[in-house]
Short mmCIF file of C-alpha atoms in Angstrom, two decimals:
data_model
loop_
_atom_site.label_atom_id
_atom_site.label_comp_id
_atom_site.label_asym_id
_atom_site.label_seq_id
_atom_site.Cartn_x
_atom_site.Cartn_y
_atom_site.Cartn_z
CA MET K 260 61.69 16.15 -37.73
CA LEU K 261 59.55 18.30 -36.78
CA ALA K 262 55.53 18.15 -39.23
CA SER K 263 56.42 21.16 -40.20
CA GLN K 264 59.52 20.55 -41.66
CA VAL K 265 58.22 17.51 -43.23
CA TYR K 266 55.27 18.91 -44.96
CA GLU K 267 58.47 22.18 -46.28
CA ASP K 268 60.72 19.30 -47.31
CA VAL K 269 58.11 17.63 -49.75
CA LEU K 270 57.67 21.12 -51.05
CA ALA K 271 60.32 22.38 -51.52
CA ASN K 272 61.45 18.53 -53.85
CA ILE K 273 64.76 17.84 -51.13
CA VAL K 274 62.86 14.23 -50.32
CA ASP K 275 60.58 12.27 -52.70
CA LEU K 276 58.46 11.04 -48.95
CA GLY K 277 57.94 12.05 -46.08
CA LEU K 278 56.06 10.17 -43.36
CA VAL K 279 53.66 12.41 -40.86
CA ALA K 280 50.99 12.11 -38.29
CA TYR K 281 47.83 12.97 -38.63
CA PRO K 282 48.32 14.79 -42.10
CA THR K 283 47.12 18.05 -42.99
CA PRO K 284 45.27 18.19 -46.23
CA ASP K 285 47.18 20.14 -48.79
CA ALA K 286 46.16 20.56 -52.59
CA ARG K 287 49.48 20.29 -53.52
CA LEU K 288 49.99 16.69 -52.02
CA GLU K 289 49.36 12.97 -52.35
CA THR K 290 48.17 11.46 -49.23
CA VAL K 291 48.46 7.70 -48.82
CA LEU K 292 47.07 6.57 -45.31
CA LEU K 293 48.96 3.71 -43.59
CA ARG K 294 47.60 2.52 -40.92
CA GLN K 295 45.80 3.68 -37.46
CA ASP K 296 48.27 3.44 -34.38
CA ARG K 297 46.79 2.97 -30.92
CA LEU K 298 47.50 4.90 -28.39
CA VAL K 299 48.33 3.52 -24.80
CA LEU K 300 49.10 5.69 -21.68
CA VAL K 301 52.86 4.02 -19.91
CA CYS K 302 54.02 4.72 -17.01
CA ALA K 303 57.19 2.88 -14.92
CA PRO K 304 55.94 -0.12 -13.50
CA GLN K 305 55.75 0.69 -10.07
CA HIS K 306 53.65 3.60 -10.66
CA PRO K 307 50.26 3.63 -9.06
CA LEU K 308 48.88 3.30 -12.39
CA ALA K 309 50.96 0.23 -13.91
CA LYS K 310 48.54 -2.31 -12.51
CA ARG K 311 45.52 -1.17 -14.23
CA LYS K 312 44.05 -2.85 -17.46
CA ALA K 313 42.38 0.32 -18.84
CA VAL K 314 42.25 4.04 -17.94
CA LYS K 315 40.20 6.64 -18.23
CA PHE K 316 40.87 10.13 -19.40
CA SER K 317 40.13 11.38 -16.18
CA ALA K 318 42.36 9.44 -13.72
CA LEU K 319 44.81 11.57 -15.80
CA ASN K 320 43.88 15.04 -13.88
CA GLY K 321 46.96 16.36 -12.33
CA MET K 322 49.57 14.33 -13.56
CA LYS K 323 53.19 14.61 -14.11
CA PHE K 324 53.75 14.30 -18.18
CA ILE K 325 56.12 13.43 -20.09
CA SER K 326 54.88 15.28 -23.46
CA PHE K 327 55.98 15.87 -27.24
CA ASP K 328 56.71 19.55 -28.50
CA PRO K 329 53.95 21.77 -28.52
CA ASP K 330 54.07 21.88 -32.24
CA THR K 331 54.04 18.18 -33.23
CA PRO K 332 50.69 17.01 -34.49
CA THR K 333 50.22 14.48 -32.06
CA ARG K 334 50.28 16.22 -28.63
CA LYS K 335 47.66 19.53 -30.99
CA VAL K 336 45.83 15.66 -30.59
CA LEU K 337 46.01 15.19 -27.12
CA ASP K 338 46.09 18.47 -26.01
CA LYS K 339 42.13 18.68 -27.05
CA VAL K 340 41.42 15.06 -25.79
CA PHE K 341 42.36 16.53 -22.35
CA LYS K 342 40.61 19.23 -22.68
CA LYS K 343 37.72 17.56 -24.05
CA HIS K 344 38.25 15.32 -20.87
CA GLY K 345 38.77 18.29 -18.48
CA VAL K 346 42.37 16.85 -17.43
CA GLU K 347 44.71 19.50 -16.53
CA ALA K 348 47.95 17.73 -17.14
CA GLU K 349 51.77 19.01 -16.01
CA HIS K 350 53.61 18.73 -18.47
CA VAL K 351 57.48 18.94 -16.48
CA MET K 352 59.20 17.45 -19.69
CA GLU K 353 58.64 18.10 -23.49
CA PHE K 354 60.48 16.29 -26.57
CA ASP K 355 60.26 16.21 -30.24
CA ASN K 356 60.48 12.60 -30.13
CA ILE K 357 59.13 9.01 -28.87
CA GLU K 358 62.09 6.96 -27.97
CA THR K 359 63.28 10.33 -25.49
CA ALA K 360 60.04 10.51 -23.91
CA LYS K 361 59.74 6.79 -23.43
CA ARG K 362 63.25 7.40 -21.05
CA ALA K 363 62.61 9.50 -19.20
CA VAL K 364 59.01 7.31 -18.31
CA GLU K 365 61.16 4.94 -17.98
CA ILE K 366 63.45 6.48 -15.08
CA ASP K 367 59.99 7.87 -13.52
CA SER K 368 60.57 11.42 -14.32
CA GLY K 369 56.12 11.28 -15.45
CA ILE K 370 53.89 8.92 -17.89
CA ALA K 371 52.85 9.59 -21.70
CA ILE K 372 50.70 8.11 -23.94
CA VAL K 373 52.48 7.06 -27.33
CA PRO K 374 51.81 4.82 -29.95
CA GLU K 375 51.43 1.57 -28.73
CA ASP K 376 53.52 0.02 -31.18
CA THR K 377 56.47 1.86 -30.04
CA VAL K 378 56.95 0.58 -26.40
CA ARG K 379 56.17 -3.72 -27.57
CA LEU K 380 60.00 -4.23 -26.69
CA GLU K 381 59.50 -1.98 -23.07
CA VAL K 382 56.82 -3.54 -21.86
CA ALA K 383 58.04 -7.32 -22.88
CA ALA K 384 60.87 -6.28 -21.18
CA GLU K 385 58.96 -4.73 -18.26
CA THR K 386 60.77 -1.32 -18.14
CA LEU K 387 57.72 0.10 -18.96
CA ALA K 388 53.65 -0.87 -18.66
CA ALA K 389 51.14 -0.06 -21.12
CA VAL K 390 47.39 0.88 -20.26
CA ARG K 391 45.07 0.77 -22.86
CA LEU K 392 42.99 4.59 -22.85
CA GLU K 393 39.32 4.67 -22.42
CA GLY K 394 37.95 4.68 -26.04
CA ASP K 395 39.09 4.43 -29.61
CA ASN K 396 42.02 6.12 -29.64
CA PHE K 397 43.95 6.16 -32.42
CA ARG K 398 47.21 8.16 -34.65
CA GLN K 399 47.06 8.25 -38.18
CA LEU K 400 50.46 7.61 -40.18
CA ALA K 401 50.69 8.82 -43.92
CA VAL K 402 53.38 9.33 -46.76
CA ILE K 403 53.03 12.39 -48.36
CA TYR K 404 54.66 13.31 -51.35
CA LYS K 405 54.05 16.37 -54.02
CA LYS K 406 51.03 15.74 -56.31
CA SER K 407 53.52 17.22 -59.71
CA LYS K 408 56.01 15.35 -58.44
CA VAL K 409 56.99 12.44 -60.98
CA LEU K 410 57.59 9.35 -58.49
CA SER K 411 60.36 6.39 -59.97
CA PRO K 412 59.20 3.02 -59.88
CA ALA K 413 61.21 2.28 -56.99
CA VAL K 414 59.84 4.77 -54.67
CA LYS K 415 55.80 4.08 -56.64
CA GLN K 416 56.36 0.43 -55.38
CA LEU K 417 57.43 1.52 -51.80
CA ILE K 418 54.54 3.20 -51.58
CA ALA K 419 52.41 -0.19 -52.58
CA LEU K 420 54.97 -1.83 -50.07
CA LEU K 421 54.38 0.11 -47.14
CA LYS K 422 50.39 0.28 -47.95
CA GLU K 423 50.41 -3.63 -47.66
CA THR K 424 52.89 -4.33 -44.72
CA LEU K 425 51.88 -0.89 -42.14
#
C-alpha cells in the first residue's frame, strides 16, 4: 500500500497501526521508530558491480535502475541522494513493492537500491548480489497510530514487542 494510503487509513480509523518508511511528522499521529534498515545496491550476479565490496554513488551515474514509484518515501529520499551526488539514473522500471523490484533485478533488467534485510535469501541463494553503498545509508521504519485512538492491551503489547524485536 502506498504510504499516503497508510496515513489516511490510520487517521480514518480504518486500521489501528500503520508501518511506514521515513515517517512524516503529523500532530495527529504518534510515531514509534522501530529500526533503521541499511540500504544496499542489488544487481544480478553477472553484473559488473556484483563483485565489488562497496560502490560510490558516482559510479551509478547512467545506470539502468529498477526503482520504486516516484511517490514512495524511499524513492523520494533516493532521488535526493542521487541529485546530491550528481547521479543521473535511468529508471527503466518503477514498482510499488520490493518483491517485484527484486525479480526484475534477478533477470538483469537493471540495478536497485533496497533494504539489506529484504535480499538476504536471494544473496544466500546467489540469485542477487548485494553491494554496500558509500556512507551511512539507512531507511527509518516506524509504526504510526492515531494519538486519540484508545489502543487495546494487545495492540500496546504488539508495539512493545516490535520495539524489542525489530
